[in-house]
């Protein structure tokens, strides 16, 4: 991509675009409602006139990410010399995410390191959910990061076989969620619609249970031996904690560690 200004003349508007390269170290970014993940290497800044009905004009600006596909790691083996070494395959070319602006993107991690702490992973998924209404999907996010060569760094509690999972509640946009304060990845399960300050309307019990199942599977990606046990001080959700304790561990299929 060349660093040239581009002028586009139309009947009513003049569009002026500037490519701004970003200095390294770069960040890996993802669109708020997109599956794409890439390294951001620059910004395409677009400025255009915005004629007003009274004959005056204003200015509209847009900033689009310029990205580079994440390089894939390749292992080269030399048996004769008895050593292995890693090479990173990357290209210098970039493409513009015209369909997204910078404000529509989230930072995942530094491009050079390609690791994200589990706490920041939770914040990333929370941000995506709050901006777009998307489901909180730790298993899907784990697979997406893995496909792009990004490693999640788990705290030591996530690797223990058992810890008490205390369920509390949180309201977001008129919806009631059950969340865990101790476990990472954090459970955040859509539980009920908020009717007013005194009343909630729970979803179907099976829908709630199977969303816990989906999120528990993400924990088994980290620790296949994990045994789930829930507790809560809120009587409105105690029946769900009881059901999870009776059924969840028996329902889950543990990943095969030999794979």
PDB file of C-alpha atoms in Angstrom, residues 67-257:
ATOM      1  CA  UNK A  67      -4.672  -4.705   8.577  1.00  0.00           C
ATOM      2  CA  UNK A  68      -2.333  -7.535   7.751  1.00  0.00           C
ATOM      3  CA  UNK A  69      -3.245 -11.199   8.025  1.00  0.00           C
ATOM      4  CA  UNK A  70      -1.604 -12.815  11.010  1.00  0.00           C
ATOM      5  CA  UNK A  71       1.463 -14.753   9.916  1.00  0.00           C
ATOM      6  CA  UNK A  72       1.322 -18.469  10.478  1.00  0.00           C
ATOM      7  CA  UNK A  73       4.101 -20.171  12.425  1.00  0.00           C
ATOM      8  CA  UNK A  74       5.954 -22.886  10.540  1.00  0.00           C
ATOM      9  CA  UNK A  75       8.369 -25.443  12.036  1.00  0.00           C
ATOM     10  CA  UNK A  76      11.467 -26.327  10.063  1.00  0.00           C
ATOM     11  CA  UNK A  77      13.325 -29.471  11.175  1.00  0.00           C
ATOM     12  CA  UNK A  78      16.927 -30.411  10.404  1.00  0.00           C
ATOM     13  CA  UNK A  79      17.570 -33.930  11.714  1.00  0.00           C
ATOM     14  CA  UNK A  80      21.182 -33.895  10.565  1.00  0.00           C
ATOM     15  CA  UNK A  81      21.976 -30.926  12.791  1.00  0.00           C
ATOM     16  CA  UNK A  82      19.535 -32.172  15.484  1.00  0.00           C
ATOM     17  CA  UNK A  83      17.792 -28.866  16.036  1.00  0.00           C
ATOM     18  CA  UNK A  84      14.456 -27.232  15.313  1.00  0.00           C
ATOM     19  CA  UNK A  85      13.765 -23.595  14.740  1.00  0.00           C
ATOM     20  CA  UNK A  86      10.663 -21.480  14.157  1.00  0.00           C
ATOM     21  CA  UNK A  87      10.089 -19.088  11.300  1.00  0.00           C
ATOM     22  CA  UNK A  88       7.241 -16.619  11.029  1.00  0.00           C
ATOM     23  CA  UNK A  89       5.745 -16.236   7.578  1.00  0.00           C
ATOM     24  CA  UNK A  90       4.292 -12.766   7.024  1.00  0.00           C
ATOM     25  CA  UNK A  91       3.617 -10.374   4.200  1.00  0.00           C
ATOM     26  CA  UNK A  92       3.997  -6.605   4.258  1.00  0.00           C
ATOM     27  CA  UNK A  93       0.850  -5.990   2.233  1.00  0.00           C
ATOM     28  CA  UNK A  94      -2.205  -4.592   3.956  1.00  0.00           C
ATOM     29  CA  UNK A  95      -5.902  -4.378   3.246  1.00  0.00           C
ATOM     30  CA  UNK A  96      -8.470  -1.838   4.401  1.00  0.00           C
ATOM     31  CA  UNK A  97     -11.436  -2.918   6.494  1.00  0.00           C
ATOM     32  CA  UNK A  98     -13.785  -0.542   4.632  1.00  0.00           C
ATOM     33  CA  UNK A  99     -16.810  -2.048   6.370  1.00  0.00           C
ATOM     34  CA  UNK A 100     -15.428  -1.172   9.807  1.00  0.00           C
ATOM     35  CA  UNK A 101     -14.071   1.924  11.496  1.00  0.00           C
ATOM     36  CA  UNK A 102     -11.552   1.992  14.328  1.00  0.00           C
ATOM     37  CA  UNK A 103     -14.369   2.574  16.819  1.00  0.00           C
ATOM     38  CA  UNK A 104     -15.940  -0.710  15.667  1.00  0.00           C
ATOM     39  CA  UNK A 105     -12.881  -2.755  16.670  1.00  0.00           C
ATOM     40  CA  UNK A 106     -11.476  -4.213  19.874  1.00  0.00           C
ATOM     41  CA  UNK A 107      -7.806  -4.749  20.734  1.00  0.00           C
ATOM     42  CA  UNK A 108      -7.088  -8.423  21.359  1.00  0.00           C
ATOM     43  CA  UNK A 109      -3.391  -8.500  22.250  1.00  0.00           C
ATOM     44  CA  UNK A 110       0.047  -7.293  21.087  1.00  0.00           C
ATOM     45  CA  UNK A 111       0.890  -8.686  17.644  1.00  0.00           C
ATOM     46  CA  UNK A 112       4.446  -9.644  18.579  1.00  0.00           C
ATOM     47  CA  UNK A 113       3.477 -11.583  21.698  1.00  0.00           C
ATOM     48  CA  UNK A 114       0.149 -13.082  20.581  1.00  0.00           C
ATOM     49  CA  UNK A 115      -0.910 -14.002  24.096  1.00  0.00           C
ATOM     50  CA  UNK A 116      -3.905 -12.772  26.085  1.00  0.00           C
ATOM     51  CA  UNK A 117      -4.448 -13.243  29.845  1.00  0.00           C
ATOM     52  CA  UNK A 118      -7.728 -14.982  30.706  1.00  0.00           C
ATOM     53  CA  UNK A 119      -8.929 -11.922  32.627  1.00  0.00           C
ATOM     54  CA  UNK A 120      -8.539  -9.751  29.520  1.00  0.00           C
ATOM     55  CA  UNK A 121     -10.261 -12.459  27.479  1.00  0.00           C
ATOM     56  CA  UNK A 122     -13.300 -12.076  29.726  1.00  0.00           C
ATOM     57  CA  UNK A 123     -13.234  -8.291  29.280  1.00  0.00           C
ATOM     58  CA  UNK A 124     -12.968  -8.746  25.501  1.00  0.00           C
ATOM     59  CA  UNK A 125     -16.050 -10.964  25.384  1.00  0.00           C
ATOM     60  CA  UNK A 126     -17.929  -8.637  27.753  1.00  0.00           C
ATOM     61  CA  UNK A 127     -17.150  -5.646  25.520  1.00  0.00           C
ATOM     62  CA  UNK A 128     -18.314  -7.508  22.429  1.00  0.00           C
ATOM     63  CA  UNK A 129     -21.530  -8.535  24.171  1.00  0.00           C
ATOM     64  CA  UNK A 130     -22.327  -5.072  25.508  1.00  0.00           C
ATOM     65  CA  UNK A 131     -21.692  -3.360  22.156  1.00  0.00           C
ATOM     66  CA  UNK A 132     -23.478  -5.815  19.908  1.00  0.00           C
ATOM     67  CA  UNK A 133     -25.788  -7.938  22.062  1.00  0.00           C
ATOM     68  CA  UNK A 134     -23.865 -11.015  20.907  1.00  0.00           C
ATOM     69  CA  UNK A 135     -23.903 -14.121  23.086  1.00  0.00           C
ATOM     70  CA  UNK A 136     -21.172 -14.546  25.656  1.00  0.00           C
ATOM     71  CA  UNK A 137     -19.313 -17.417  23.988  1.00  0.00           C
ATOM     72  CA  UNK A 138     -15.993 -18.374  25.631  1.00  0.00           C
ATOM     73  CA  UNK A 139     -15.663 -21.680  23.745  1.00  0.00           C
ATOM     74  CA  UNK A 140     -16.213 -20.005  20.386  1.00  0.00           C
ATOM     75  CA  UNK A 141     -13.719 -17.282  21.268  1.00  0.00           C
ATOM     76  CA  UNK A 142     -11.121 -19.833  22.383  1.00  0.00           C
ATOM     77  CA  UNK A 143     -11.379 -21.661  19.057  1.00  0.00           C
ATOM     78  CA  UNK A 144     -11.224 -18.397  17.100  1.00  0.00           C
ATOM     79  CA  UNK A 145      -8.067 -17.289  18.922  1.00  0.00           C
ATOM     80  CA  UNK A 146      -6.478 -20.716  18.501  1.00  0.00           C
ATOM     81  CA  UNK A 147      -7.131 -20.629  14.747  1.00  0.00           C
ATOM     82  CA  UNK A 148      -5.204 -17.340  14.631  1.00  0.00           C
ATOM     83  CA  UNK A 149      -2.263 -18.583  16.691  1.00  0.00           C
ATOM     84  CA  UNK A 150      -3.168 -16.577  19.811  1.00  0.00           C
ATOM     85  CA  UNK A 151      -2.572 -18.274  23.157  1.00  0.00           C
ATOM     86  CA  UNK A 152      -4.677 -17.669  26.272  1.00  0.00           C
ATOM     87  CA  UNK A 153      -2.716 -17.436  29.535  1.00  0.00           C
ATOM     88  CA  UNK A 154      -4.772 -18.914  32.390  1.00  0.00           C
ATOM     89  CA  UNK A 155      -4.301 -18.058  36.040  1.00  0.00           C
ATOM     90  CA  UNK A 156      -3.487 -20.944  38.344  1.00  0.00           C
ATOM     91  CA  UNK A 157      -6.998 -21.176  39.843  1.00  0.00           C
ATOM     92  CA  UNK A 158      -8.337 -22.109  36.427  1.00  0.00           C
ATOM     93  CA  UNK A 159      -6.128 -25.192  36.471  1.00  0.00           C
ATOM     94  CA  UNK A 160      -7.323 -26.476  39.847  1.00  0.00           C
ATOM     95  CA  UNK A 161      -9.700 -29.451  39.716  1.00  0.00           C
ATOM     96  CA  UNK A 162     -12.251 -27.859  42.011  1.00  0.00           C
ATOM     97  CA  UNK A 163     -13.224 -24.535  43.513  1.00  0.00           C
ATOM     98  CA  UNK A 164     -16.526 -23.156  44.698  1.00  0.00           C
ATOM     99  CA  UNK A 165     -18.347 -21.280  41.941  1.00  0.00           C
ATOM    100  CA  UNK A 166     -20.375 -18.512  43.550  1.00  0.00           C
ATOM    101  CA  UNK A 167     -23.233 -17.303  41.345  1.00  0.00           C
ATOM    102  CA  UNK A 168     -24.301 -13.687  41.570  1.00  0.00           C
ATOM    103  CA  UNK A 169     -26.484 -11.589  39.299  1.00  0.00           C
ATOM    104  CA  UNK A 170     -25.916  -8.692  36.966  1.00  0.00           C
ATOM    105  CA  UNK A 171     -28.335  -6.653  34.877  1.00  0.00           C
ATOM    106  CA  UNK A 172     -27.317  -5.529  31.386  1.00  0.00           C
ATOM    107  CA  UNK A 173     -29.780  -3.725  29.128  1.00  0.00           C
ATOM    108  CA  UNK A 174     -32.938  -5.074  30.765  1.00  0.00           C
ATOM    109  CA  UNK A 175     -31.591  -8.644  30.864  1.00  0.00           C
ATOM    110  CA  UNK A 176     -30.619 -10.566  33.966  1.00  0.00           C
ATOM    111  CA  UNK A 177     -27.408 -12.642  33.892  1.00  0.00           C
ATOM    112  CA  UNK A 178     -25.901 -15.177  36.246  1.00  0.00           C
ATOM    113  CA  UNK A 179     -22.171 -14.743  36.622  1.00  0.00           C
ATOM    114  CA  UNK A 180     -19.366 -16.428  38.505  1.00  0.00           C
ATOM    115  CA  UNK A 181     -16.961 -14.280  40.486  1.00  0.00           C
ATOM    116  CA  UNK A 182     -14.267 -16.913  40.936  1.00  0.00           C
ATOM    117  CA  UNK A 183     -14.011 -19.108  37.884  1.00  0.00           C
ATOM    118  CA  UNK A 184     -12.140 -18.218  34.736  1.00  0.00           C
ATOM    119  CA  UNK A 185     -13.449 -18.284  32.084  1.00  0.00           C
ATOM    120  CA  UNK A 186     -16.206 -16.366  33.767  1.00  0.00           C
ATOM    121  CA  UNK A 187     -19.722 -17.779  33.529  1.00  0.00           C
ATOM    122  CA  UNK A 188     -22.099 -15.167  32.195  1.00  0.00           C
ATOM    123  CA  UNK A 189     -25.423 -16.819  31.393  1.00  0.00           C
ATOM    124  CA  UNK A 190     -28.607 -15.086  30.241  1.00  0.00           C
ATOM    125  CA  UNK A 191     -31.117 -16.008  32.946  1.00  0.00           C
ATOM    126  CA  UNK A 192     -34.191 -13.752  32.821  1.00  0.00           C
ATOM    127  CA  UNK A 193     -35.815 -10.605  31.502  1.00  0.00           C
ATOM    128  CA  UNK A 194     -36.159  -7.787  34.008  1.00  0.00           C
ATOM    129  CA  UNK A 195     -39.821  -6.779  34.418  1.00  0.00           C
ATOM    130  CA  UNK A 196     -39.269  -4.136  37.096  1.00  0.00           C
ATOM    131  CA  UNK A 197     -37.055  -3.635  40.145  1.00  0.00           C
ATOM    132  CA  UNK A 198     -39.013  -6.246  42.110  1.00  0.00           C
ATOM    133  CA  UNK A 199     -39.651  -8.916  39.491  1.00  0.00           C
ATOM    134  CA  UNK A 200     -37.791 -10.930  36.880  1.00  0.00           C
ATOM    135  CA  UNK A 201     -39.119 -13.422  34.344  1.00  0.00           C
ATOM    136  CA  UNK A 202     -36.749 -16.409  34.038  1.00  0.00           C
ATOM    137  CA  UNK A 203     -36.143 -18.122  30.716  1.00  0.00           C
ATOM    138  CA  UNK A 204     -36.892 -21.786  30.159  1.00  0.00           C
ATOM    139  CA  UNK A 205     -34.904 -23.906  32.609  1.00  0.00           C
ATOM    140  CA  UNK A 206     -33.438 -26.098  29.863  1.00  0.00           C
ATOM    141  CA  UNK A 207     -32.245 -23.053  27.900  1.00  0.00           C
ATOM    142  CA  UNK A 208     -30.440 -21.764  30.989  1.00  0.00           C
ATOM    143  CA  UNK A 209     -28.955 -25.184  31.786  1.00  0.00           C
ATOM    144  CA  UNK A 210     -27.609 -25.788  28.295  1.00  0.00           C
ATOM    145  CA  UNK A 211     -26.020 -22.340  28.149  1.00  0.00           C
ATOM    146  CA  UNK A 212     -24.141 -23.320  31.316  1.00  0.00           C
ATOM    147  CA  UNK A 213     -23.176 -26.539  29.508  1.00  0.00           C
ATOM    148  CA  UNK A 214     -21.775 -24.587  26.544  1.00  0.00           C
ATOM    149  CA  UNK A 215     -19.746 -22.298  28.776  1.00  0.00           C
ATOM    150  CA  UNK A 216     -18.544 -25.169  30.986  1.00  0.00           C
ATOM    151  CA  UNK A 217     -17.067 -26.827  27.899  1.00  0.00           C
ATOM    152  CA  UNK A 218     -14.671 -23.908  27.627  1.00  0.00           C
ATOM    153  CA  UNK A 219     -13.374 -24.691  31.116  1.00  0.00           C
ATOM    154  CA  UNK A 220     -12.792 -28.316  30.100  1.00  0.00           C
ATOM    155  CA  UNK A 221     -10.560 -27.061  27.278  1.00  0.00           C
ATOM    156  CA  UNK A 222      -8.310 -25.746  30.057  1.00  0.00           C
ATOM    157  CA  UNK A 223      -8.719 -28.549  32.602  1.00  0.00           C
ATOM    158  CA  UNK A 224     -10.461 -31.794  31.493  1.00  0.00           C
ATOM    159  CA  UNK A 225     -10.634 -32.989  35.119  1.00  0.00           C
ATOM    160  CA  UNK A 226     -12.516 -29.981  36.429  1.00  0.00           C
ATOM    161  CA  UNK A 227     -15.564 -30.791  38.609  1.00  0.00           C
ATOM    162  CA  UNK A 228     -18.183 -28.036  38.783  1.00  0.00           C
ATOM    163  CA  UNK A 229     -19.912 -27.086  42.025  1.00  0.00           C
ATOM    164  CA  UNK A 230     -22.150 -24.032  42.354  1.00  0.00           C
ATOM    165  CA  UNK A 231     -23.463 -22.072  45.283  1.00  0.00           C
ATOM    166  CA  UNK A 232     -25.419 -18.842  45.649  1.00  0.00           C
ATOM    167  CA  UNK A 233     -26.878 -16.631  48.351  1.00  0.00           C
ATOM    168  CA  UNK A 234     -29.707 -15.407  46.111  1.00  0.00           C
ATOM    169  CA  UNK A 235     -32.889 -17.454  46.538  1.00  0.00           C
ATOM    170  CA  UNK A 236     -34.112 -16.462  43.045  1.00  0.00           C
ATOM    171  CA  UNK A 237     -31.372 -18.573  41.487  1.00  0.00           C
ATOM    172  CA  UNK A 238     -30.827 -21.281  44.111  1.00  0.00           C
ATOM    173  CA  UNK A 239     -32.945 -23.800  42.192  1.00  0.00           C
ATOM    174  CA  UNK A 240     -30.695 -23.425  39.154  1.00  0.00           C
ATOM    175  CA  UNK A 241     -27.565 -23.892  41.284  1.00  0.00           C
ATOM    176  CA  UNK A 242     -29.141 -27.096  42.665  1.00  0.00           C
ATOM    177  CA  UNK A 243     -29.875 -28.394  39.166  1.00  0.00           C
ATOM    178  CA  UNK A 244     -26.361 -27.609  37.957  1.00  0.00           C
ATOM    179  CA  UNK A 245     -24.852 -29.474  40.909  1.00  0.00           C
ATOM    180  CA  UNK A 246     -27.045 -32.525  40.226  1.00  0.00           C
ATOM    181  CA  UNK A 247     -26.716 -32.710  36.443  1.00  0.00           C
ATOM    182  CA  UNK A 248     -23.862 -30.691  34.954  1.00  0.00           C
ATOM    183  CA  UNK A 249     -20.867 -32.909  35.748  1.00  0.00           C
ATOM    184  CA  UNK A 250     -22.711 -36.060  34.623  1.00  0.00           C
ATOM    185  CA  UNK A 251     -23.875 -34.432  31.384  1.00  0.00           C
ATOM    186  CA  UNK A 252     -20.507 -33.134  30.205  1.00  0.00           C
ATOM    187  CA  UNK A 253     -18.247 -35.210  28.000  1.00  0.00           C
ATOM    188  CA  UNK A 254     -14.655 -34.730  29.054  1.00  0.00           C
ATOM    189  CA  UNK A 255     -12.127 -34.025  26.278  1.00  0.00           C
ATOM    190  CA  UNK A 256      -9.755 -36.841  25.429  1.00  0.00           C
ATOM    191  CA  UNK A 257      -6.358 -35.714  26.751  1.00  0.00           C
TER     192      UNK A 257
END
